[in-house]
Short mmCIF file of C-alpha atoms and ligand atoms in Angstrom, two decimals:
data_model
loop_
_atom_site.label_atom_id
_atom_site.label_comp_id
_atom_site.label_asym_id
_atom_site.label_seq_id
_atom_site.Cartn_x
_atom_site.Cartn_y
_atom_site.Cartn_z
CA UNK A 276 -156.65 -146.41 14.05
CA UNK A 277 -160.15 -148.02 13.68
CA UNK A 278 -160.63 -151.43 11.78
CA UNK A 279 -163.27 -153.42 10.76
CA UNK A 280 -162.47 -157.25 10.17
CA UNK A 281 -164.69 -159.74 8.59
CA UNK A 282 -164.28 -163.03 7.15
CA UNK A 283 -166.04 -166.32 6.16
CA UNK A 284 -165.36 -169.71 7.67
CA UNK A 285 -162.17 -170.25 4.83
CA UNK A 286 -161.15 -167.01 6.79
CA UNK A 287 -161.90 -166.59 10.27
CA UNK A 288 -158.58 -168.44 11.72
CA UNK A 289 -156.39 -165.97 10.36
CA UNK A 290 -158.93 -162.86 10.59
CA UNK A 291 -158.69 -164.01 14.41
CA UNK A 292 -154.99 -164.18 14.37
CA UNK A 293 -154.95 -160.31 12.68
CA UNK A 294 -157.52 -159.40 15.51
CA UNK A 295 -155.07 -159.98 17.74
CA UNK A 296 -151.91 -158.88 15.67
CA UNK A 297 -153.71 -155.49 15.30
CA UNK A 298 -155.02 -155.00 18.92
CA UNK A 299 -151.36 -155.72 20.37
CA UNK A 300 -150.58 -152.88 18.22
CA UNK A 301 -152.64 -150.59 19.69
CA UNK A 302 -155.45 -150.27 16.90
CA UNK A 303 -158.99 -150.69 17.81
CA UNK A 304 -160.15 -153.61 15.99
CA UNK A 305 -164.32 -154.00 15.41
CA UNK A 306 -164.55 -157.71 14.66
CA UNK A 307 -168.03 -158.33 12.35
CA UNK A 308 -167.36 -162.19 12.03
CA UNK A 309 -167.77 -164.91 11.66
CA UNK A 310 -165.93 -166.36 14.64
CA UNK A 311 -166.72 -170.27 13.69
CA UNK A 312 -166.09 -172.66 11.04
CA UNK A 313 -169.41 -173.11 10.18
CA UNK A 314 -170.14 -172.33 6.45
CA UNK A 315 -171.22 -168.45 5.89
CA UNK A 316 -171.49 -166.59 2.51
CA UNK A 317 -168.63 -164.12 2.43
CA UNK A 318 -170.62 -161.51 0.87
CA UNK A 319 -172.57 -160.71 3.64
CA UNK A 320 -168.97 -159.90 5.55
CA UNK A 321 -168.09 -158.23 2.78
CA UNK A 322 -170.93 -155.69 3.34
CA UNK A 323 -170.68 -155.61 6.95
CA UNK A 324 -167.16 -154.51 6.88
CA UNK A 325 -167.52 -152.23 3.62
CA UNK A 326 -170.52 -150.44 4.77
CA UNK A 327 -169.13 -149.56 8.31
CA UNK A 328 -166.13 -148.74 6.23
CA UNK A 329 -168.04 -146.59 3.44
CA UNK A 330 -169.77 -144.63 6.14
CA UNK A 331 -166.52 -143.94 7.85
CA UNK A 332 -167.15 -145.90 11.31
CA UNK A 333 -163.79 -147.43 10.42
CA UNK A 334 -161.04 -145.87 8.62
CA UNK A 335 -160.27 -149.36 6.90
CA UNK A 336 -161.08 -152.97 6.41
CA UNK A 337 -159.69 -156.15 6.37
CA UNK A 338 -161.58 -158.86 4.72
CA UNK A 339 -160.45 -162.66 4.81
CA UNK A 340 -162.03 -165.55 2.55
CA UNK A 341 -160.49 -169.04 1.33
CA UNK A 342 -158.89 -167.01 -1.32
CA UNK A 343 -159.53 -163.48 -1.11
CA UNK A 344 -161.51 -163.41 -4.44
CA UNK A 345 -164.88 -163.78 -3.61
CA UNK A 346 -164.82 -161.43 -0.44
CA UNK A 347 -162.88 -158.90 -2.42
CA UNK A 348 -165.45 -158.97 -5.39
CA UNK A 349 -167.91 -158.41 -3.37
CA UNK A 350 -166.58 -155.62 -0.99
CA UNK A 351 -165.76 -154.04 -4.49
CA UNK A 352 -169.60 -153.54 -5.45
CA UNK A 353 -170.35 -150.81 -2.31
CA UNK A 354 -169.62 -147.41 -3.12
CA UNK A 355 -166.47 -146.08 -1.92
CA UNK A 356 -165.04 -149.09 -1.22
CA UNK A 357 -161.55 -149.82 -2.91
CA UNK A 358 -160.60 -153.31 -1.71
CA UNK A 359 -157.23 -155.20 -2.88
CA UNK A 360 -156.87 -158.40 -3.02
CA UNK A 361 -153.15 -158.96 -1.62
CA UNK A 362 -150.77 -161.93 -1.37
CA UNK A 363 -147.40 -159.87 -1.15
CA UNK A 364 -145.61 -157.31 0.62
CA UNK A 365 -145.09 -155.44 -2.52
CA UNK A 366 -148.51 -155.49 -3.61
CA UNK A 367 -149.51 -154.37 -0.13
CA UNK A 368 -147.32 -151.47 -0.51
CA UNK A 369 -148.47 -150.65 -4.07
CA UNK A 370 -152.44 -151.03 -2.79
CA UNK A 371 -151.81 -148.24 -0.29
CA UNK A 372 -149.15 -145.89 -2.61
CA UNK A 373 -151.36 -146.17 -5.79
CA UNK A 374 -154.79 -147.49 -5.10
CA UNK A 375 -154.89 -146.21 -1.60
CA UNK A 376 -157.01 -149.02 -0.94
CA UNK A 377 -159.33 -148.96 2.04
CA UNK A 378 -160.15 -152.43 2.36
CA UNK A 379 -157.51 -155.22 2.12
CA UNK A 380 -158.72 -158.94 1.41
CA UNK A 381 -156.73 -161.58 2.32
CA UNK A 382 -156.54 -165.62 1.15
CA UNK A 383 -156.97 -167.32 4.60
CA UNK A 384 -156.11 -170.71 2.81
CA UNK A 385 -153.32 -169.40 0.86
CA UNK A 386 -151.42 -167.04 3.29
CA UNK A 387 -149.11 -167.75 6.30
CA UNK A 388 -150.03 -165.86 9.53
CA UNK A 389 -146.91 -164.05 9.78
CA UNK A 390 -146.66 -163.05 5.84
CA UNK A 391 -150.39 -161.96 6.75
CA UNK A 392 -149.24 -159.83 9.38
CA UNK A 393 -146.12 -158.33 7.51
CA UNK A 394 -148.89 -157.48 4.14
CA UNK A 395 -151.44 -155.88 6.60
CA UNK A 396 -148.61 -153.55 8.39
CA UNK A 397 -146.87 -152.68 5.01
CA UNK A 398 -150.35 -151.62 3.72
CA UNK A 399 -151.32 -149.43 6.76
CA UNK A 400 -147.60 -147.73 7.20
CA UNK A 401 -147.24 -147.03 3.67
CA UNK A 402 -148.91 -143.32 2.50
CA UNK A 403 -151.19 -143.07 -0.85
CA UNK A 404 -148.83 -141.10 -3.42
CA UNK A 405 -151.43 -138.34 -4.62
CA UNK A 406 -150.79 -138.05 -8.04
CA UNK A 407 -152.59 -141.33 -8.55
CA UNK A 408 -155.81 -139.34 -7.43
CA UNK A 409 -157.23 -138.72 -11.07
CA UNK A 410 -157.62 -142.41 -11.37
CA UNK A 411 -159.37 -142.92 -8.14
CA UNK A 412 -161.75 -140.04 -8.83
CA UNK A 413 -162.61 -141.77 -12.56
CA UNK A 414 -162.87 -145.15 -10.30
CA UNK A 415 -165.34 -143.34 -8.12
CA UNK A 416 -167.02 -142.30 -11.45
CA UNK A 417 -167.53 -145.67 -12.63
CA UNK A 418 -169.99 -145.79 -9.28
CA UNK A 419 -172.10 -143.33 -10.92
CA UNK A 420 -172.95 -144.27 -14.04
CA UNK A 421 -175.82 -141.64 -14.92
CA UNK A 422 -173.22 -138.98 -14.08
CA UNK A 423 -170.86 -139.95 -16.94
C1 RB5 B 170 -165.87 -170.69 0.36
O1 RB5 B 170 -165.91 -172.14 0.85
C2 RB5 B 170 -164.80 -170.09 -0.58
O2 RB5 B 170 -165.24 -170.11 -1.54
C3 RB5 B 170 -164.76 -168.78 -0.11
O3 RB5 B 170 -163.85 -168.52 1.14
C4 RB5 B 170 -164.04 -168.04 -1.44
O4 RB5 B 170 -162.52 -168.69 -1.42
C5 RB5 B 170 -164.32 -167.53 -2.10
O5 RB5 B 170 -163.82 -166.73 -2.86
#
């Protein structure tokens, strides 16, 4: 699977660890930065990853900032993105089963690498339950206010 990765300075260390983890599993990983501790703005990386996923140039995206909060808020502004801020294996599973989240957001200052890897793996391995599709259709309608 092709997965786009992005992070700010609060998340790049975890992003780099996940890059190695996902590459070792055989996924094609596109790293859209940032790649060092210099302060950057998380909406820029949410946009880079979100637009790649929304355009179908990657199947999934993973975004990391300090808490995961800001970068998830930003990513959800992009049409077609369903970004889930997740901090446990259970919410990772539910983000896939119920929400068909196409972007996973993590708090780089809050989650240790082994748990983050387990969370990402669970999200990738879990199938969407199609009975939830009508709710996702209603979310998509929120992106088109003139059509309501
Ligand atoms: C950056 O200092 C920090 O605000 C950011 O990484 C994130 O936690 C925002 O939600």
